[in-house]
PDB file of C-alpha atoms and ligand atoms in Angstrom:
ATOM      1  CA  MET A 541     -16.267   3.418   1.387  1.00 92.00           C
ATOM      2  CA  LYS A 542     -13.659   5.051   3.734  1.00 96.00           C
ATOM      3  CA  LYS A 543     -10.553   6.330   2.238  1.00 98.00           C
ATOM      4  CA  THR A 544      -7.365   4.499   3.166  1.00 98.00           C
ATOM      5  CA  VAL A 545      -3.997   5.848   4.494  1.00 98.00           C
ATOM      6  CA  VAL A 546      -1.347   3.294   4.785  1.00 98.00           C
ATOM      7  CA  ALA A 547       1.905   3.778   6.638  1.00 98.00           C
ATOM      8  CA  ASN A 548       4.995   1.940   5.284  1.00 98.00           C
ATOM      9  CA  TRP A 549       7.435   2.032   7.898  1.00 98.00           C
ATOM     10  CA  LYS A 550       9.942  -0.060   6.048  1.00 98.00           C
ATOM     11  CA  MET A 551      12.983  -1.255   8.250  1.00 98.00           C
ATOM     12  CA  ASN A 552      12.216   1.454  10.942  1.00 98.00           C
ATOM     13  CA  PRO A 553      12.357   2.309  13.778  1.00 98.00           C
ATOM     14  CA  GLN A 554      15.216   0.295  15.492  1.00 98.00           C
ATOM     15  CA  SER A 555      13.450  -0.498  18.858  1.00 98.00           C
ATOM     16  CA  LEU A 556       9.930  -1.476  19.957  1.00 98.00           C
ATOM     17  CA  ARG A 557       9.784   1.399  22.394  1.00 98.00           C
ATOM     18  CA  GLU A 558      10.187   3.880  19.361  1.00 98.00           C
ATOM     19  CA  ALA A 559       7.688   1.838  17.425  1.00 98.00           C
ATOM     20  CA  GLU A 560       5.163   2.287  20.294  1.00 98.00           C
ATOM     21  CA  GLY A 561       5.923   5.947  20.555  1.00 98.00           C
ATOM     22  CA  ILE A 562       5.065   6.563  16.973  1.00 98.00           C
ATOM     23  CA  PHE A 563       2.058   4.348  16.978  1.00 98.00           C
ATOM     24  CA  LYS A 564       0.490   6.016  20.044  1.00 98.00           C
ATOM     25  CA  ASN A 565       1.091   9.412  18.634  1.00 98.00           C
ATOM     26  CA  VAL A 566      -0.682   8.522  15.528  1.00 98.00           C
ATOM     27  CA  LYS A 567      -3.466   6.616  17.317  1.00 98.00           C
ATOM     28  CA  LYS A 568      -4.784   9.615  19.259  1.00 96.00           C
ATOM     29  CA  LYS A 569      -5.607  11.276  16.023  1.00 97.00           C
ATOM     30  CA  ALA A 570      -6.527   8.169  13.888  1.00 97.00           C
ATOM     31  CA  LEU A 571      -9.440   7.091  16.154  1.00 97.00           C
ATOM     32  CA  LYS A 572     -10.965  10.462  15.486  1.00 97.00           C
ATOM     33  CA  LEU A 573     -11.095  10.008  11.749  1.00 97.00           C
ATOM     34  CA  LYS A 574     -14.505   9.236  10.422  1.00 97.00           C
ATOM     35  CA  LYS A 575     -13.839   8.864   6.764  1.00 97.00           C
ATOM     36  CA  VAL A 576     -10.321   7.362   6.971  1.00 98.00           C
ATOM     37  CA  LYS A 577      -8.963   3.874   7.633  1.00 98.00           C
ATOM     38  CA  THR A 578      -5.263   3.691   8.843  1.00 98.00           C
ATOM     39  CA  ILE A 579      -3.321   0.689   8.163  1.00 98.00           C
ATOM     40  CA  PHE A 580       0.338   0.530   9.847  1.00 98.00           C
ATOM     41  CA  CYS A 581       2.469  -1.775   7.777  1.00 98.00           C
ATOM     42  CA  VAL A 582       5.307  -2.348  10.261  1.00 98.00           C
ATOM     43  CA  PRO A 583       8.347  -4.702  10.514  1.00 98.00           C
ATOM     44  CA  ALA A 584       7.195  -8.085  11.370  1.00 98.00           C
ATOM     45  CA  VAL A 585       8.733  -8.229  14.858  1.00 98.00           C
ATOM     46  CA  TYR A 586       6.432  -5.386  16.047  1.00 98.00           C
ATOM     47  CA  ILE A 587       3.176  -6.685  14.546  1.00 98.00           C
ATOM     48  CA  ASN A 588       2.060  -8.695  17.415  1.00 98.00           C
ATOM     49  CA  ARG A 589       2.578  -5.870  20.291  1.00 98.00           C
ATOM     50  CA  LEU A 590       1.261  -3.087  18.015  1.00 98.00           C
ATOM     51  CA  ASP A 591      -1.751  -5.176  17.104  1.00 98.00           C
ATOM     52  CA  SER A 592      -2.697  -5.424  20.788  1.00 98.00           C
ATOM     53  CA  LEU A 593      -2.749  -1.509  20.828  1.00 97.00           C
ATOM     54  CA  CYS A 594      -4.771  -1.228  17.556  1.00 96.00           C
ATOM     55  CA  LYS A 595      -8.402  -0.237  17.447  1.00 94.00           C
ATOM     56  CA  ASN A 596     -10.974   0.052  14.359  1.00 93.00           C
ATOM     57  CA  PRO A 597     -10.536   2.116  12.234  1.00 95.00           C
ATOM     58  CA  MET A 598      -6.739   1.240  12.696  1.00 97.00           C
ATOM     59  CA  PHE A 599      -5.347  -1.899  11.224  1.00 98.00           C
ATOM     60  CA  ILE A 600      -1.941  -3.694  11.182  1.00 98.00           C
ATOM     61  CA  GLY A 601      -0.219  -4.932   8.160  1.00 98.00           C
ATOM     62  CA  ALA A 602       2.949  -6.688   7.216  1.00 98.00           C
ATOM     63  CA  GLN A 603       5.396  -5.589   4.626  1.00 98.00           C
ATOM     64  CA  ASN A 604       5.913  -8.997   2.885  1.00 98.00           C
ATOM     65  CA  CYS A 605       5.994 -12.777   3.209  1.00 98.00           C
ATOM     66  CA  PHE A 606       7.541 -15.639   1.593  1.00 98.00           C
ATOM     67  CA  PHE A 607       5.956 -17.359  -1.548  1.00 98.00           C
ATOM     68  CA  GLN A 608       6.067 -20.748   0.001  1.00 98.00           C
ATOM     69  CA  GLU A 609       3.586 -21.958   2.558  1.00 97.00           C
ATOM     70  CA  LYS A 610       5.801 -23.585   5.101  1.00 97.00           C
ATOM     71  CA  GLY A 611       8.949 -25.696   5.656  1.00 98.00           C
ATOM     72  CA  SER A 612      12.709 -25.326   5.493  1.00 98.00           C
ATOM     73  CA  TRP A 613      13.130 -21.847   4.439  1.00 98.00           C
ATOM     74  CA  THR A 614      15.512 -20.110   6.885  1.00 98.00           C
ATOM     75  CA  GLY A 615      14.799 -16.601   7.750  1.00 97.00           C
ATOM     76  CA  LYS A 616      11.492 -16.429   6.049  1.00 98.00           C
ATOM     77  CA  ALA A 617       7.853 -15.603   7.373  1.00 98.00           C
ATOM     78  CA  SER A 618       4.728 -17.277   5.850  1.00 98.00           C
ATOM     79  CA  ALA A 619       1.435 -15.332   5.115  1.00 98.00           C
ATOM     80  CA  LYS A 620      -0.287 -17.626   7.719  1.00 98.00           C
ATOM     81  CA  MET A 621       2.377 -16.738  10.405  1.00 98.00           C
ATOM     82  CA  LEU A 622       1.802 -13.092   9.699  1.00 98.00           C
ATOM     83  CA  LYS A 623      -2.008 -13.634   9.995  1.00 98.00           C
ATOM     84  CA  ASN A 624      -1.776 -15.470  13.284  1.00 98.00           C
ATOM     85  CA  ILE A 625       0.358 -12.770  15.010  1.00 98.00           C
ATOM     86  CA  GLY A 626      -2.267  -9.934  14.029  1.00 98.00           C
ATOM     87  CA  ALA A 627      -1.759  -8.740  10.664  1.00 98.00           C
ATOM     88  CA  ASP A 628      -4.723  -7.909   8.437  1.00 98.00           C
ATOM     89  CA  TYR A 629      -3.003  -6.392   5.521  1.00 98.00           C
ATOM     90  CA  ILE A 630       0.178  -7.008   3.718  1.00 98.00           C
ATOM     91  CA  ILE A 631       2.147  -4.994   1.297  1.00 98.00           C
ATOM     92  CA  LEU A 632       3.312  -6.974  -1.742  1.00 98.00           C
ATOM     93  CA  GLY A 633       5.320  -6.300  -4.696  1.00 98.00           C
ATOM     94  CA  HIS A 634       7.113  -3.112  -3.391  1.00 98.00           C
ATOM     95  CA  SER A 635       9.705  -2.064  -5.877  1.00 97.00           C
ATOM     96  CA  GLU A 636      12.262  -2.150  -3.005  1.00 96.00           C
ATOM     97  CA  LEU A 637      11.972  -5.965  -3.020  1.00 97.00           C
ATOM     98  CA  ARG A 638      11.448  -6.293  -6.941  1.00 96.00           C
ATOM     99  CA  LYS A 639      14.916  -4.582  -7.071  1.00 95.00           C
ATOM    100  CA  LEU A 640      16.361  -7.426  -5.160  1.00 97.00           C
ATOM    101  CA  GLY A 641      14.933  -9.938  -7.514  1.00 96.00           C
ATOM    102  CA  GLU A 642      11.360 -10.676  -6.915  1.00 97.00           C
ATOM    103  CA  THR A 643       9.380 -11.373  -9.856  1.00 97.00           C
ATOM    104  CA  ASP A 644       5.713 -10.895 -10.959  1.00 97.00           C
ATOM    105  CA  GLU A 645       5.240 -14.586 -10.597  1.00 98.00           C
ATOM    106  CA  ASN A 646       6.462 -14.519  -7.092  1.00 98.00           C
ATOM    107  CA  ILE A 647       4.144 -11.685  -6.373  1.00 98.00           C
ATOM    108  CA  ASN A 648       1.405 -13.460  -7.918  1.00 98.00           C
ATOM    109  CA  THR A 649       1.872 -16.583  -5.637  1.00 98.00           C
ATOM    110  CA  LYS A 650       2.108 -14.363  -2.566  1.00 98.00           C
ATOM    111  CA  ILE A 651      -1.234 -12.846  -3.364  1.00 98.00           C
ATOM    112  CA  LYS A 652      -2.882 -15.939  -3.709  1.00 98.00           C
ATOM    113  CA  LEU A 653      -1.276 -17.349  -0.364  1.00 98.00           C
ATOM    114  CA  THR A 654      -2.360 -14.184   1.520  1.00 98.00           C
ATOM    115  CA  LEU A 655      -5.873 -14.249   0.160  1.00 98.00           C
ATOM    116  CA  ARG A 656      -6.246 -17.870   1.183  1.00 97.00           C
ATOM    117  CA  ASN A 657      -5.031 -16.815   4.740  1.00 97.00           C
ATOM    118  CA  ARG A 658      -7.574 -13.926   4.881  1.00 97.00           C
ATOM    119  CA  LEU A 659      -4.947 -11.167   4.643  1.00 98.00           C
ATOM    120  CA  ASN A 660      -5.719  -8.293   2.415  1.00 98.00           C
ATOM    121  CA  PRO A 661      -2.947  -7.647  -0.035  1.00 98.00           C
ATOM    122  CA  ILE A 662      -1.872  -4.018  -0.869  1.00 98.00           C
ATOM    123  CA  ILE A 663      -0.358  -4.623  -4.274  1.00 98.00           C
ATOM    124  CA  CYS A 664       2.409  -2.079  -5.522  1.00 98.00           C
ATOM    125  CA  ILE A 665       2.811  -1.602  -8.945  1.00 98.00           C
ATOM    126  CA  GLY A 666       4.845   1.315 -10.747  1.00 97.00           C
ATOM    127  CA  GLU A 667       6.895   2.070 -13.705  1.00 96.00           C
ATOM    128  CA  ASN A 668      10.620   2.739 -13.497  1.00 93.00           C
ATOM    129  CA  GLU A 669      10.553   5.718 -15.507  1.00 91.00           C
ATOM    130  CA  ARG A 670       7.979   7.865 -17.437  1.00 90.00           C
ATOM    131  CA  ASP A 671       9.062   8.054 -21.209  1.00 87.00           C
ATOM    132  CA  GLU A 672       7.405  10.465 -23.322  1.00 85.00           C
ATOM    133  CA  GLU A 673       6.148   8.031 -25.737  1.00 89.00           C
ATOM    134  CA  GLY A 674       4.020   6.618 -23.021  1.00 89.00           C
ATOM    135  CA  ASN A 675       5.571   2.975 -22.868  1.00 93.00           C
ATOM    136  CA  TYR A 676       4.961   3.078 -19.080  1.00 95.00           C
ATOM    137  CA  PHE A 677       1.257   2.282 -19.769  1.00 96.00           C
ATOM    138  CA  SER A 678       2.072  -0.893 -21.009  1.00 96.00           C
ATOM    139  CA  VAL A 679       4.552  -1.601 -18.328  1.00 96.00           C
ATOM    140  CA  LEU A 680       1.755  -1.148 -15.818  1.00 97.00           C
ATOM    141  CA  GLU A 681      -0.633  -3.200 -17.956  1.00 98.00           C
ATOM    142  CA  GLU A 682       1.689  -6.123 -17.955  1.00 97.00           C
ATOM    143  CA  GLN A 683       2.571  -5.866 -14.273  1.00 97.00           C
ATOM    144  CA  LEU A 684      -1.025  -5.797 -13.141  1.00 97.00           C
ATOM    145  CA  LEU A 685      -2.100  -8.547 -15.429  1.00 97.00           C
ATOM    146  CA  SER A 686       0.571 -10.825 -14.471  1.00 97.00           C
ATOM    147  CA  ILE A 687       0.330 -10.311 -10.663  1.00 98.00           C
ATOM    148  CA  LEU A 688      -3.412 -10.599 -10.660  1.00 98.00           C
ATOM    149  CA  LYS A 689      -3.411 -13.735 -12.857  1.00 98.00           C
ATOM    150  CA  GLY A 690      -5.827 -16.315 -11.592  1.00 97.00           C
ATOM    151  CA  VAL A 691      -7.155 -14.008  -8.953  1.00 97.00           C
ATOM    152  CA  GLY A 692     -10.892 -14.041  -9.322  1.00 95.00           C
ATOM    153  CA  SER A 693     -13.521 -11.399  -9.018  1.00 94.00           C
ATOM    154  CA  LYS A 694     -14.662 -12.758  -5.684  1.00 94.00           C
ATOM    155  CA  PHE A 695     -11.501 -11.264  -4.128  1.00 94.00           C
ATOM    156  CA  SER A 696     -11.960  -7.812  -5.568  1.00 92.00           C
ATOM    157  CA  GLU A 697     -13.044  -6.371  -2.350  1.00 92.00           C
ATOM    158  CA  LYS A 698     -10.001  -7.530  -0.542  1.00 96.00           C
ATOM    159  CA  ILE A 699      -7.492  -6.202  -2.954  1.00 97.00           C
ATOM    160  CA  ILE A 700      -5.831  -2.691  -2.767  1.00 98.00           C
ATOM    161  CA  ILE A 701      -3.727  -1.319  -5.610  1.00 98.00           C
ATOM    162  CA  ALA A 702      -0.919   1.155  -4.560  1.00 98.00           C
ATOM    163  CA  TYR A 703       0.393   2.900  -7.700  1.00 98.00           C
ATOM    164  CA  GLU A 704       3.950   3.788  -6.927  1.00 97.00           C
ATOM    165  CA  PRO A 705       6.101   5.156  -9.742  1.00 96.00           C
ATOM    166  CA  ILE A 706       9.622   4.120  -8.815  1.00 94.00           C
ATOM    167  CA  TRP A 707      11.070   7.324 -10.013  1.00 93.00           C
ATOM    168  CA  ALA A 708       8.982   9.316  -7.315  1.00 93.00           C
ATOM    169  CA  ILE A 709       9.873   6.911  -4.325  1.00 92.00           C
ATOM    170  CA  GLY A 710      12.236   7.641  -1.508  1.00 88.00           C
ATOM    171  CA  LYS A 711      14.658  10.506  -0.949  1.00 86.00           C
ATOM    172  CA  ALA A 712      16.616   9.889  -4.040  1.00 82.00           C
ATOM    173  CA  SER A 713      13.506  10.829  -6.018  1.00 83.00           C
ATOM    174  CA  LYS A 714      13.989  14.104  -7.951  1.00 75.00           C
ATOM    175  CA  LYS A 715      10.454  14.879  -8.638  1.00 82.00           C
ATOM    176  CA  ILE A 716       6.842  14.051  -7.449  1.00 86.00           C
ATOM    177  CA  ILE A 717       4.037  13.104  -9.982  1.00 93.00           C
ATOM    178  CA  ASN A 718       1.517  15.942 -10.412  1.00 95.00           C
ATOM    179  CA  SER A 719      -2.106  15.349  -9.976  1.00 97.00           C
ATOM    180  CA  LYS A 720      -2.972  15.530 -13.709  1.00 97.00           C
ATOM    181  CA  GLU A 721      -0.411  12.823 -14.392  1.00 95.00           C
ATOM    182  CA  LEU A 722      -1.682  10.821 -11.560  1.00 97.00           C
ATOM    183  CA  LEU A 723      -5.309  11.041 -12.632  1.00 98.00           C
ATOM    184  CA  GLN A 724      -4.579   9.936 -16.007  1.00 97.00           C
ATOM    185  CA  THR A 725      -2.626   6.949 -14.693  1.00 97.00           C
ATOM    186  CA  VAL A 726      -5.481   6.143 -12.229  1.00 98.00           C
ATOM    187  CA  ILE A 727      -8.078   6.096 -14.856  1.00 98.00           C
ATOM    188  CA  PHE A 728      -5.761   3.822 -16.975  1.00 98.00           C
ATOM    189  CA  ILE A 729      -5.303   1.432 -14.087  1.00 98.00           C
ATOM    190  CA  LYS A 730      -9.057   1.404 -13.316  1.00 97.00           C
ATOM    191  CA  LYS A 731      -9.824   0.623 -16.917  1.00 97.00           C
ATOM    192  CA  ILE A 732      -7.619  -2.651 -16.661  1.00 97.00           C
ATOM    193  CA  LEU A 733      -9.360  -3.619 -13.476  1.00 97.00           C
ATOM    194  CA  VAL A 734     -12.936  -3.024 -15.168  1.00 97.00           C
ATOM    195  CA  ASP A 735     -11.979  -5.228 -18.102  1.00 96.00           C
ATOM    196  CA  LYS A 736     -10.795  -7.784 -15.491  1.00 96.00           C
ATOM    197  CA  TYR A 737     -13.400  -7.566 -12.817  1.00 96.00           C
ATOM    198  CA  GLY A 738     -16.307  -5.938 -14.257  1.00 95.00           C
ATOM    199  CA  VAL A 739     -17.811  -2.547 -13.546  1.00 94.00           C
ATOM    200  CA  LYS A 740     -19.732  -3.571 -10.589  1.00 93.00           C
ATOM    201  CA  ASN A 741     -16.421  -4.894  -8.858  1.00 94.00           C
ATOM    202  CA  LEU A 742     -14.397  -1.699  -9.681  1.00 92.00           C
ATOM    203  CA  GLU A 743     -15.711   0.430  -6.910  1.00 91.00           C
ATOM    204  CA  LYS A 744     -14.692  -2.265  -4.266  1.00 94.00           C
ATOM    205  CA  ILE A 745     -11.017  -1.871  -5.358  1.00 97.00           C
ATOM    206  CA  GLN A 746      -9.228   0.926  -3.857  1.00 97.00           C
ATOM    207  CA  VAL A 747      -6.337   2.577  -5.804  1.00 98.00           C
ATOM    208  CA  LEU A 748      -3.993   4.542  -3.685  1.00 98.00           C
ATOM    209  CA  TYR A 749      -0.862   6.542  -4.575  1.00 98.00           C
ATOM    210  CA  GLY A 750       2.668   6.230  -2.992  1.00 98.00           C
ATOM    211  CA  GLY A 751       5.853   8.065  -3.585  1.00 96.00           C
ATOM    212  CA  SER A 752       7.203  11.081  -1.709  1.00 95.00           C
ATOM    213  CA  VAL A 753       3.735  11.876  -0.313  1.00 97.00           C
ATOM    214  CA  ASN A 754       4.128  14.720   2.267  1.00 96.00           C
ATOM    215  CA  THR A 755       1.996  17.387   4.005  1.00 97.00           C
ATOM    216  CA  ARG A 756       2.563  19.830   0.939  1.00 96.00           C
ATOM    217  CA  ASN A 757       1.590  17.727  -2.034  1.00 96.00           C
ATOM    218  CA  ALA A 758      -1.199  15.513  -0.249  1.00 98.00           C
ATOM    219  CA  GLU A 759      -4.099  17.928  -0.698  1.00 98.00           C
ATOM    220  CA  ASP A 760      -3.717  18.469  -4.497  1.00 98.00           C
ATOM    221  CA  LEU A 761      -3.295  14.621  -5.142  1.00 98.00           C
ATOM    222  CA  ILE A 762      -6.060  13.500  -3.119  1.00 98.00           C
ATOM    223  CA  LEU A 763      -8.438  16.185  -4.421  1.00 98.00           C
ATOM    224  CA  ASN A 764      -7.524  15.831  -8.161  1.00 98.00           C
ATOM    225  CA  GLY A 765      -5.644  12.631  -8.677  1.00 98.00           C
ATOM    226  CA  GLY A 766      -8.587  10.206  -8.666  1.00 98.00           C
ATOM    227  CA  ILE A 767      -7.125   8.218  -5.863  1.00 98.00           C
ATOM    228  CA  ASP A 768      -8.748   6.571  -2.656  1.00 98.00           C
ATOM    229  CA  GLY A 769      -5.788   7.240  -0.331  1.00 98.00           C
ATOM    230  CA  PHE A 770      -2.059   7.104  -0.012  1.00 98.00           C
ATOM    231  CA  LEU A 771       0.702   4.690   0.907  1.00 98.00           C
ATOM    232  CA  VAL A 772       3.173   6.991   2.732  1.00 98.00           C
ATOM    233  CA  GLY A 773       6.847   6.110   3.404  1.00 98.00           C
ATOM    234  CA  ARG A 774       9.183   8.488   5.145  1.00 97.00           C
ATOM    235  CA  ASP A 775       6.357  10.705   6.397  1.00 98.00           C
ATOM    236  CA  SER A 776       4.773   7.918   8.063  1.00 98.00           C
ATOM    237  CA  LEU A 777       7.536   7.754  10.669  1.00 98.00           C
ATOM    238  CA  ILE A 778       6.945  11.421  11.717  1.00 98.00           C
ATOM    239  CA  PRO A 779       3.485  11.386  13.562  1.00 98.00           C
ATOM    240  CA  ASP A 780       2.791  15.226  13.047  1.00 98.00           C
ATOM    241  CA  HIS A 781       3.295  14.876   9.281  1.00 98.00           C
ATOM    242  CA  PHE A 782       1.450  11.508   9.066  1.00 98.00           C
ATOM    243  CA  ASN A 783      -1.464  12.860  11.043  1.00 98.00           C
ATOM    244  CA  LYS A 784      -1.636  15.931   8.791  1.00 98.00           C
ATOM    245  CA  ILE A 785      -1.710  13.770   5.552  1.00 98.00           C
ATOM    246  CA  SER A 786      -4.569  11.734   7.192  1.00 98.00           C
ATOM    247  CA  GLN A 787      -6.418  14.806   8.134  1.00 98.00           C
ATOM    248  CA  ILE A 788      -5.995  16.111   4.559  1.00 98.00           C
ATOM    249  CA  VAL A 789      -7.642  12.902   3.252  1.00 98.00           C
ATOM    250  CA  GLU A 790     -10.488  13.199   5.765  1.00 98.00           C
ATOM    251  CA  TYR A 791     -11.420  16.653   4.668  1.00 97.00           C
ATOM    252  CA  SER A 792     -11.300  15.517   0.981  1.00 96.00           C
ATOM    253  CA  VAL A 793     -14.253  13.213   1.335  1.00 88.00           C
TER     254      VAL A 793
HETATM  255  P1  LIG B 750       8.234   7.463   0.303  1.00 91.62           P
HETATM  256  O1  LIG B 750       8.058   5.928   0.287  1.00 91.62           O
HETATM  257  O2  LIG B 750       6.870   8.140   0.872  1.00 91.62           O
HETATM  258  O3  LIG B 750       9.255   7.651   1.385  1.00 91.62           O
HETATM  259  O4  LIG B 750       8.689   7.966  -1.001  1.00 91.62           O
HETATM  260  C1  LIG B 750       6.857   5.422  -0.396  1.00 91.62           C
HETATM  261  C2  LIG B 750       7.046   3.969  -0.443  1.00 91.62           C
HETATM  262  O5  LIG B 750       8.127   3.362  -0.873  1.00 91.62           O
HETATM  263  O6  LIG B 750       6.208   2.998  -0.293  1.00 91.62           O
END
C-alpha cells in the first residue's frame, strides 16, 4: 500500500488565488510520486475548485463536518455536502476542535456519517501530555475505542488514524516526539486496532503521525517510527517544505 501524506491547511490561506498557488506548486511534485498518496485537507470553500485541479495520486479532503445529517443548523456543513462538492477524505476529531467542545461521542457520530457518505475519515487521536507513569496509553485507548464504537471491520480499509500528541502540535509546542516514543505508541495503537478488527484487517488501516512534522525530523520519524505517513500542518502551506517531506516519505519505502 502507498504511504500517505496529508496537508492540513487549517484556516489558511485567505484567498482562492493563494490556495491555487500553493496547490499548483505541490501538484507538480506530487504527481511524480510513485509510493505516496497526497491528500489536501483544505478549507471547505476551496474544495470544489481544487478538486477540479486534482489528479490521482492526489486527493481533496475536508477538515470537519457537522454531526447532524441535514436541516436547520446555521453555519454548518454536512458530510454529504462535502462529498458532493468533491471531498474524498475528511479530518475528524482534531484537537483544535476538541478544545472548542467537540466530544468523543460527536466524533463517533461524524465518523459514521462520513462513512455512510463514502468519505474516508482521517481520525485524530492524541494525549494532552506525556506523563511519566504512562497514563497517556489509557487516554489513547479510551479515545480510540469510544470514537470507533459501532464502526465495523468492513470499514477498516476506509479509516486512517492520525496520532497527534497535543503537546507536539503547532508553534506553541516546545518539543517534538522522538522516533522511539513514536514507535512505542504506534505499536500500542495497532494492538488496540488488532483487538478490535483482527490481524487481517490491521494492514488496511494506516496510522499517520502529526505534530510539528518538518523537513528536519521527517526522515527519522518515517524510517523508525512505525508509521504509514504524516499529517502536516504549518509546513503544508510552504510548498518547498511539503514537497521535501513527501519526497522523504517516497524514499523511505
Ligand atoms: P503542525 O500541525 O504540523 O503545525 O504542528 C499539525 C496538525 O495540527 O494537524
